[in-house]
PDB file of C-alpha atoms in Angstrom:
ATOM      1  CA  UNK A   1       7.510  35.424 -19.141  1.00 59.00           C
ATOM      2  CA  UNK A   2       7.124  36.045 -22.780  1.00 64.00           C
ATOM      3  CA  UNK A   3       4.101  38.082 -23.293  1.00 85.00           C
ATOM      4  CA  UNK A   4       2.063  38.525 -26.825  1.00 92.00           C
ATOM      5  CA  UNK A   5      -0.283  41.504 -26.983  1.00 94.00           C
ATOM      6  CA  UNK A   6      -3.032  41.060 -29.836  1.00 96.00           C
ATOM      7  CA  UNK A   7      -4.880  44.028 -31.082  1.00 96.00           C
ATOM      8  CA  UNK A   8      -7.488  44.833 -31.393  1.00 97.00           C
ATOM      9  CA  UNK A   9      -9.021  42.448 -29.294  1.00 95.00           C
ATOM     10  CA  UNK A  10     -12.566  42.715 -30.812  1.00 97.00           C
ATOM     11  CA  UNK A  11     -13.147  43.930 -34.701  1.00 97.00           C
ATOM     12  CA  UNK A  12     -16.280  43.873 -36.456  1.00 97.00           C
ATOM     13  CA  UNK A  13     -16.588  44.918 -40.240  1.00 97.00           C
ATOM     14  CA  UNK A  14     -18.789  44.626 -43.157  1.00 97.00           C
ATOM     15  CA  UNK A  15     -18.239  42.054 -45.786  1.00 97.00           C
ATOM     16  CA  UNK A  16     -15.500  43.132 -48.302  1.00 97.00           C
ATOM     17  CA  UNK A  17     -13.589  45.425 -46.151  1.00 97.00           C
ATOM     18  CA  UNK A  18     -10.197  44.883 -45.530  1.00 98.00           C
ATOM     19  CA  UNK A  19      -8.455  44.329 -41.961  1.00 97.00           C
ATOM     20  CA  UNK A  20      -5.100  44.190 -40.172  1.00 98.00           C
ATOM     21  CA  UNK A  21      -4.472  42.721 -36.812  1.00 98.00           C
ATOM     22  CA  UNK A  22      -1.335  42.739 -34.737  1.00 97.00           C
ATOM     23  CA  UNK A  23       0.784  40.742 -32.414  1.00 96.00           C
ATOM     24  CA  UNK A  24       3.396  42.360 -30.310  1.00 95.00           C
ATOM     25  CA  UNK A  25       5.988  41.435 -27.752  1.00 91.00           C
ATOM     26  CA  UNK A  26       8.882  42.416 -26.185  1.00 87.00           C
ATOM     27  CA  UNK A  27      10.553  39.264 -26.424  1.00 87.00           C
ATOM     28  CA  UNK A  28      12.235  37.634 -29.616  1.00 88.00           C
ATOM     29  CA  UNK A  29      10.613  34.404 -31.033  1.00 86.00           C
ATOM     30  CA  UNK A  30      12.234  31.941 -32.998  1.00 85.00           C
ATOM     31  CA  UNK A  31       9.042  31.470 -34.830  1.00 87.00           C
ATOM     32  CA  UNK A  32       5.410  32.989 -34.618  1.00 90.00           C
ATOM     33  CA  UNK A  33       2.416  30.944 -35.351  1.00 92.00           C
ATOM     34  CA  UNK A  34      -1.362  32.334 -36.481  1.00 96.00           C
ATOM     35  CA  UNK A  35      -4.203  29.947 -35.547  1.00 96.00           C
ATOM     36  CA  UNK A  36      -7.796  30.477 -36.045  1.00 96.00           C
ATOM     37  CA  UNK A  37     -10.217  28.904 -33.149  1.00 94.00           C
ATOM     38  CA  UNK A  38     -13.887  28.443 -33.427  1.00 91.00           C
ATOM     39  CA  UNK A  39     -16.110  28.492 -30.344  1.00 87.00           C
ATOM     40  CA  UNK A  40     -15.763  25.113 -28.748  1.00 85.00           C
ATOM     41  CA  UNK A  41     -13.088  24.064 -30.804  1.00 89.00           C
ATOM     42  CA  UNK A  42      -9.352  23.862 -30.500  1.00 92.00           C
ATOM     43  CA  UNK A  43      -6.962  26.220 -32.503  1.00 94.00           C
ATOM     44  CA  UNK A  44      -6.320  25.437 -35.915  1.00 93.00           C
ATOM     45  CA  UNK A  45      -3.060  26.226 -37.326  1.00 92.00           C
ATOM     46  CA  UNK A  46      -2.878  28.803 -40.403  1.00 95.00           C
ATOM     47  CA  UNK A  47       0.614  29.371 -40.659  1.00 94.00           C
ATOM     48  CA  UNK A  48       4.080  29.492 -38.986  1.00 91.00           C
ATOM     49  CA  UNK A  49       6.529  32.462 -39.826  1.00 91.00           C
ATOM     50  CA  UNK A  50      10.160  31.950 -39.123  1.00 89.00           C
ATOM     51  CA  UNK A  51      12.555  34.595 -40.917  1.00 90.00           C
ATOM     52  CA  UNK A  52      12.527  37.939 -39.801  1.00 92.00           C
ATOM     53  CA  UNK A  53      10.816  40.162 -42.434  1.00 94.00           C
ATOM     54  CA  UNK A  54       9.054  37.222 -43.822  1.00 94.00           C
ATOM     55  CA  UNK A  55       5.592  37.340 -45.709  1.00 97.00           C
ATOM     56  CA  UNK A  56       3.471  34.536 -46.366  1.00 96.00           C
ATOM     57  CA  UNK A  57      -0.037  34.581 -48.009  1.00 96.00           C
ATOM     58  CA  UNK A  58      -2.539  31.896 -47.597  1.00 94.00           C
ATOM     59  CA  UNK A  59      -5.215  32.981 -50.348  1.00 95.00           C
ATOM     60  CA  UNK A  60      -6.758  36.509 -48.809  1.00 97.00           C
ATOM     61  CA  UNK A  61      -4.598  36.322 -45.872  1.00 97.00           C
ATOM     62  CA  UNK A  62      -1.255  37.725 -45.590  1.00 98.00           C
ATOM     63  CA  UNK A  63       0.864  37.195 -42.647  1.00 97.00           C
ATOM     64  CA  UNK A  64       3.940  39.244 -41.942  1.00 96.00           C
ATOM     65  CA  UNK A  65       6.950  38.753 -39.131  1.00 95.00           C
ATOM     66  CA  UNK A  66       8.694  41.520 -38.211  1.00 94.00           C
ATOM     67  CA  UNK A  67      12.457  42.346 -38.825  1.00 93.00           C
ATOM     68  CA  UNK A  68      13.243  42.030 -35.267  1.00 92.00           C
ATOM     69  CA  UNK A  69      10.848  38.667 -34.770  1.00 90.00           C
ATOM     70  CA  UNK A  70       9.030  40.405 -32.177  1.00 91.00           C
ATOM     71  CA  UNK A  71       5.916  41.230 -33.807  1.00 93.00           C
ATOM     72  CA  UNK A  72       3.650  40.023 -36.624  1.00 96.00           C
ATOM     73  CA  UNK A  73       0.560  41.121 -38.140  1.00 97.00           C
ATOM     74  CA  UNK A  74      -2.229  39.281 -40.380  1.00 98.00           C
ATOM     75  CA  UNK A  75      -3.897  41.199 -43.081  1.00 98.00           C
ATOM     76  CA  UNK A  76      -7.135  39.933 -44.647  1.00 97.00           C
ATOM     77  CA  UNK A  77      -8.340  41.460 -48.142  1.00 98.00           C
ATOM     78  CA  UNK A  78     -11.949  41.509 -48.908  1.00 98.00           C
ATOM     79  CA  UNK A  79     -13.350  39.748 -45.653  1.00 97.00           C
ATOM     80  CA  UNK A  80     -16.044  37.331 -45.901  1.00 97.00           C
ATOM     81  CA  UNK A  81     -18.414  35.930 -43.286  1.00 96.00           C
ATOM     82  CA  UNK A  82     -16.613  32.670 -43.235  1.00 95.00           C
ATOM     83  CA  UNK A  83     -13.558  34.824 -41.996  1.00 96.00           C
ATOM     84  CA  UNK A  84     -15.483  35.223 -38.815  1.00 96.00           C
ATOM     85  CA  UNK A  85     -13.440  33.774 -35.450  1.00 96.00           C
ATOM     86  CA  UNK A  86     -10.789  34.217 -33.117  1.00 96.00           C
ATOM     87  CA  UNK A  87      -7.365  34.551 -34.519  1.00 98.00           C
ATOM     88  CA  UNK A  88      -4.725  33.705 -32.083  1.00 97.00           C
ATOM     89  CA  UNK A  89      -0.934  34.418 -32.410  1.00 96.00           C
ATOM     90  CA  UNK A  90       1.621  32.164 -30.665  1.00 93.00           C
ATOM     91  CA  UNK A  91       5.250  32.599 -30.153  1.00 90.00           C
ATOM     92  CA  UNK A  92       7.781  29.962 -29.879  1.00 83.00           C
ATOM     93  CA  UNK A  93      10.600  30.755 -27.929  1.00 68.00           C
ATOM     94  CA  UNK A  94      12.181  27.501 -27.382  1.00 59.00           C
ATOM     95  CA  UNK A  95      11.526  24.012 -28.994  1.00 54.00           C
ATOM     96  CA  UNK A  96       8.842  23.260 -26.717  1.00 69.00           C
ATOM     97  CA  UNK A  97       5.880  25.369 -25.819  1.00 82.00           C
ATOM     98  CA  UNK A  98       4.280  28.252 -27.335  1.00 87.00           C
ATOM     99  CA  UNK A  99       2.976  31.242 -25.736  1.00 89.00           C
ATOM    100  CA  UNK A 100      -0.538  32.346 -26.943  1.00 93.00           C
ATOM    101  CA  UNK A 101      -1.825  35.909 -27.217  1.00 94.00           C
ATOM    102  CA  UNK A 102      -5.574  36.632 -25.952  1.00 94.00           C
ATOM    103  CA  UNK A 103      -6.694  36.889 -29.442  1.00 96.00           C
ATOM    104  CA  UNK A 104      -8.591  39.107 -31.751  1.00 97.00           C
ATOM    105  CA  UNK A 105     -12.267  38.362 -32.119  1.00 97.00           C
ATOM    106  CA  UNK A 106     -13.368  38.984 -35.704  1.00 97.00           C
ATOM    107  CA  UNK A 107     -17.067  39.262 -36.879  1.00 97.00           C
ATOM    108  CA  UNK A 108     -17.466  39.850 -40.779  1.00 97.00           C
ATOM    109  CA  UNK A 109     -21.252  41.146 -41.252  1.00 97.00           C
ATOM    110  CA  UNK A 110     -22.683  40.108 -44.514  1.00 96.00           C
TER     111      UNK A 110
ATOM    112  CA  UNK B   1      -6.001  14.919 -42.894  1.00 80.00           C
ATOM    113  CA  UNK B   2      -4.346  13.477 -39.616  1.00 83.00           C
ATOM    114  CA  UNK B   3      -6.128  14.498 -36.165  1.00 92.00           C
ATOM    115  CA  UNK B   4      -5.630  14.463 -32.576  1.00 95.00           C
ATOM    116  CA  UNK B   5      -8.538  13.067 -31.249  1.00 96.00           C
ATOM    117  CA  UNK B   6      -9.788  13.678 -27.495  1.00 97.00           C
ATOM    118  CA  UNK B   7     -12.258  12.028 -25.255  1.00 96.00           C
ATOM    119  CA  UNK B   8     -14.689  12.850 -23.677  1.00 96.00           C
ATOM    120  CA  UNK B   9     -16.046  16.001 -24.940  1.00 95.00           C
ATOM    121  CA  UNK B  10     -17.702  16.940 -22.060  1.00 97.00           C
ATOM    122  CA  UNK B  11     -17.069  16.003 -18.367  1.00 97.00           C
ATOM    123  CA  UNK B  12     -18.531  16.954 -15.364  1.00 98.00           C
ATOM    124  CA  UNK B  13     -17.166  16.245 -12.209  1.00 97.00           C
ATOM    125  CA  UNK B  14     -17.694  16.678  -8.508  1.00 97.00           C
ATOM    126  CA  UNK B  15     -15.299  18.717  -6.620  1.00 97.00           C
ATOM    127  CA  UNK B  16     -12.639  16.614  -5.384  1.00 97.00           C
ATOM    128  CA  UNK B  17     -12.973  13.528  -7.543  1.00 98.00           C
ATOM    129  CA  UNK B  18     -10.369  12.469 -10.091  1.00 98.00           C
ATOM    130  CA  UNK B  19     -10.662  12.845 -13.450  1.00 98.00           C
ATOM    131  CA  UNK B  20      -8.830  11.500 -16.547  1.00 97.00           C
ATOM    132  CA  UNK B  21      -8.797  13.270 -19.911  1.00 98.00           C
ATOM    133  CA  UNK B  22      -7.668  11.109 -23.021  1.00 97.00           C
ATOM    134  CA  UNK B  23      -6.019  12.106 -26.110  1.00 97.00           C
ATOM    135  CA  UNK B  24      -4.839  10.219 -29.271  1.00 97.00           C
ATOM    136  CA  UNK B  25      -1.983  12.331 -30.951  1.00 95.00           C
ATOM    137  CA  UNK B  26      -1.107  11.891 -34.537  1.00 93.00           C
ATOM    138  CA  UNK B  27       0.594   8.753 -34.845  1.00 89.00           C
ATOM    139  CA  UNK B  28       3.968   9.837 -36.118  1.00 87.00           C
ATOM    140  CA  UNK B  29       4.375  12.947 -33.983  1.00 90.00           C
ATOM    141  CA  UNK B  30       7.096  12.809 -31.149  1.00 89.00           C
ATOM    142  CA  UNK B  31       6.205  15.847 -29.009  1.00 91.00           C
ATOM    143  CA  UNK B  32       3.075  16.214 -27.081  1.00 94.00           C
ATOM    144  CA  UNK B  33       1.348  18.854 -24.976  1.00 95.00           C
ATOM    145  CA  UNK B  34      -1.689  19.769 -22.847  1.00 97.00           C
ATOM    146  CA  UNK B  35      -3.165  23.246 -22.677  1.00 96.00           C
ATOM    147  CA  UNK B  36      -5.834  24.451 -21.202  1.00 97.00           C
ATOM    148  CA  UNK B  37      -8.293  27.607 -21.836  1.00 95.00           C
ATOM    149  CA  UNK B  38     -10.360  29.096 -19.147  1.00 95.00           C
ATOM    150  CA  UNK B  39     -13.546  30.698 -20.563  1.00 91.00           C
ATOM    151  CA  UNK B  40     -12.870  34.265 -22.092  1.00 87.00           C
ATOM    152  CA  UNK B  41      -8.924  33.810 -21.435  1.00 91.00           C
ATOM    153  CA  UNK B  42      -5.857  32.925 -22.882  1.00 92.00           C
ATOM    154  CA  UNK B  43      -4.941  29.531 -24.089  1.00 94.00           C
ATOM    155  CA  UNK B  44      -2.418  28.525 -21.355  1.00 95.00           C
ATOM    156  CA  UNK B  45       0.521  25.900 -21.499  1.00 94.00           C
ATOM    157  CA  UNK B  46       0.349  23.194 -19.136  1.00 96.00           C
ATOM    158  CA  UNK B  47       3.053  20.651 -19.796  1.00 95.00           C
ATOM    159  CA  UNK B  48       5.126  19.174 -22.783  1.00 93.00           C
ATOM    160  CA  UNK B  49       6.033  15.544 -22.870  1.00 93.00           C
ATOM    161  CA  UNK B  50       8.646  13.803 -25.129  1.00 90.00           C
ATOM    162  CA  UNK B  51      10.496  10.615 -25.113  1.00 89.00           C
ATOM    163  CA  UNK B  52       8.202   9.119 -22.328  1.00 90.00           C
ATOM    164  CA  UNK B  53       8.986  11.969 -20.042  1.00 92.00           C
ATOM    165  CA  UNK B  54       7.925  15.598 -19.092  1.00 93.00           C
ATOM    166  CA  UNK B  55      10.186  18.051 -20.632  1.00 90.00           C
ATOM    167  CA  UNK B  56       8.640  20.917 -19.390  1.00 91.00           C
ATOM    168  CA  UNK B  57       5.817  22.417 -17.093  1.00 92.00           C
ATOM    169  CA  UNK B  58       4.225  25.297 -16.008  1.00 93.00           C
ATOM    170  CA  UNK B  59       3.268  26.655 -12.859  1.00 93.00           C
ATOM    171  CA  UNK B  60      -0.317  25.547 -13.048  1.00 94.00           C
ATOM    172  CA  UNK B  61       0.698  21.817 -13.458  1.00 96.00           C
ATOM    173  CA  UNK B  62       1.176  21.056  -9.762  1.00 94.00           C
ATOM    174  CA  UNK B  63       1.350  17.865  -7.987  1.00 95.00           C
ATOM    175  CA  UNK B  64      -2.516  17.438  -8.733  1.00 96.00           C
ATOM    176  CA  UNK B  65      -1.784  16.984 -12.373  1.00 98.00           C
ATOM    177  CA  UNK B  66       0.178  13.781 -13.920  1.00 97.00           C
ATOM    178  CA  UNK B  67       0.477  12.817 -17.504  1.00 97.00           C
ATOM    179  CA  UNK B  68       1.111   9.419 -19.054  1.00 95.00           C
ATOM    180  CA  UNK B  69       1.626   7.768 -22.695  1.00 92.00           C
ATOM    181  CA  UNK B  70       0.555   4.290 -21.243  1.00 86.00           C
ATOM    182  CA  UNK B  71       0.731   2.329 -24.532  1.00 86.00           C
ATOM    183  CA  UNK B  72       2.464   4.200 -27.247  1.00 80.00           C
ATOM    184  CA  UNK B  73      -0.744   5.840 -28.707  1.00 88.00           C
ATOM    185  CA  UNK B  74      -2.740   7.388 -25.958  1.00 94.00           C
ATOM    186  CA  UNK B  75      -1.428  10.303 -23.946  1.00 96.00           C
ATOM    187  CA  UNK B  76      -3.568  11.076 -20.665  1.00 97.00           C
ATOM    188  CA  UNK B  77      -3.855  14.010 -18.327  1.00 98.00           C
ATOM    189  CA  UNK B  78      -4.972  12.863 -14.801  1.00 98.00           C
ATOM    190  CA  UNK B  79      -6.183  15.596 -12.373  1.00 98.00           C
ATOM    191  CA  UNK B  80      -6.046  13.944  -8.722  1.00 96.00           C
ATOM    192  CA  UNK B  81      -8.514  16.068  -6.772  1.00 95.00           C
ATOM    193  CA  UNK B  82     -10.613  18.515  -8.916  1.00 97.00           C
ATOM    194  CA  UNK B  83     -11.047  21.943  -7.813  1.00 97.00           C
ATOM    195  CA  UNK B  84     -13.581  24.255  -8.773  1.00 97.00           C
ATOM    196  CA  UNK B  85     -10.848  26.592 -10.803  1.00 96.00           C
ATOM    197  CA  UNK B  86      -9.852  23.475 -12.705  1.00 97.00           C
ATOM    198  CA  UNK B  87     -13.178  23.991 -14.794  1.00 97.00           C
ATOM    199  CA  UNK B  88     -11.757  25.070 -18.271  1.00 97.00           C
ATOM    200  CA  UNK B  89     -11.548  23.577 -22.008  1.00 97.00           C
ATOM    201  CA  UNK B  90      -8.362  21.378 -22.037  1.00 98.00           C
ATOM    202  CA  UNK B  91      -6.526  20.652 -25.472  1.00 97.00           C
ATOM    203  CA  UNK B  92      -4.028  18.311 -26.211  1.00 97.00           C
ATOM    204  CA  UNK B  93      -1.626  19.212 -29.142  1.00 95.00           C
ATOM    205  CA  UNK B  94       0.990  17.080 -30.836  1.00 93.00           C
ATOM    206  CA  UNK B  95       3.606  17.997 -33.474  1.00 89.00           C
ATOM    207  CA  UNK B  96       6.222  16.110 -35.472  1.00 84.00           C
ATOM    208  CA  UNK B  97       9.615  17.609 -34.253  1.00 76.00           C
ATOM    209  CA  UNK B  98      11.419  20.123 -32.842  1.00 68.00           C
ATOM    210  CA  UNK B  99      11.817  23.703 -34.554  1.00 67.00           C
ATOM    211  CA  UNK B 100       9.248  25.491 -36.375  1.00 65.00           C
ATOM    212  CA  UNK B 101       6.849  22.744 -36.682  1.00 73.00           C
ATOM    213  CA  UNK B 102       3.202  23.734 -36.001  1.00 80.00           C
ATOM    214  CA  UNK B 103       0.829  22.247 -33.415  1.00 89.00           C
ATOM    215  CA  UNK B 104      -1.994  20.194 -34.218  1.00 92.00           C
ATOM    216  CA  UNK B 105      -4.730  20.748 -31.657  1.00 94.00           C
ATOM    217  CA  UNK B 106      -7.701  18.479 -30.601  1.00 95.00           C
ATOM    218  CA  UNK B 107     -11.049  19.726 -30.254  1.00 94.00           C
ATOM    219  CA  UNK B 108     -10.658  19.589 -26.261  1.00 96.00           C
ATOM    220  CA  UNK B 109     -12.513  18.322 -23.435  1.00 97.00           C
ATOM    221  CA  UNK B 110     -14.881  20.708 -21.815  1.00 97.00           C
ATOM    222  CA  UNK B 111     -14.216  20.045 -17.891  1.00 98.00           C
ATOM    223  CA  UNK B 112     -16.786  21.432 -15.676  1.00 98.00           C
ATOM    224  CA  UNK B 113     -16.083  20.822 -11.765  1.00 98.00           C
ATOM    225  CA  UNK B 114     -19.158  21.581  -9.543  1.00 97.00           C
TER     226      UNK B 114
END
């Protein structure tokens, strides 16, 4: 069973601060996806990273895939209250299912 | 933007009753999935479906569960005899192809078994 560990599980920061959340596994993934989930809603795909060492930017969000394709990070610059939510990483080991981490619950305080 | 649509948004059912959760995936997508999320826990894989058959299923997806794509647009999850522990959010997802395509999730059906 492939497991994804996310840290921290909870993060509360002030508006304008930077933050990084992590997603780690002992397994190699063919790709890794980051989702954001609002309460009572389904996960919404933010990005897919595929190549070891890959870095993708989405406005103030920077996603990095580890060289060995076992870990990933999400860095948010100048966090805003609208960034509040649950951030999930999900690893694809094969071509079918993805395995989700427990998520990082981020709260950005105005 | 294309969406995955799920109905109903909430369902309350008595233990032992059958429920059918409905999903309309994105029209040109080929791969369909059901996931569930018990309150406060991880999103868990249930089943994947491709070319009108199940391609992979988890240990959770036992004989009480079944999936169907009856008419080329709907994708349903049936639970034959619900148990209290089936209470969860059930998410349908679809994606265009194999490889590194991301998943598009629906908004979910909150199932409460009483």
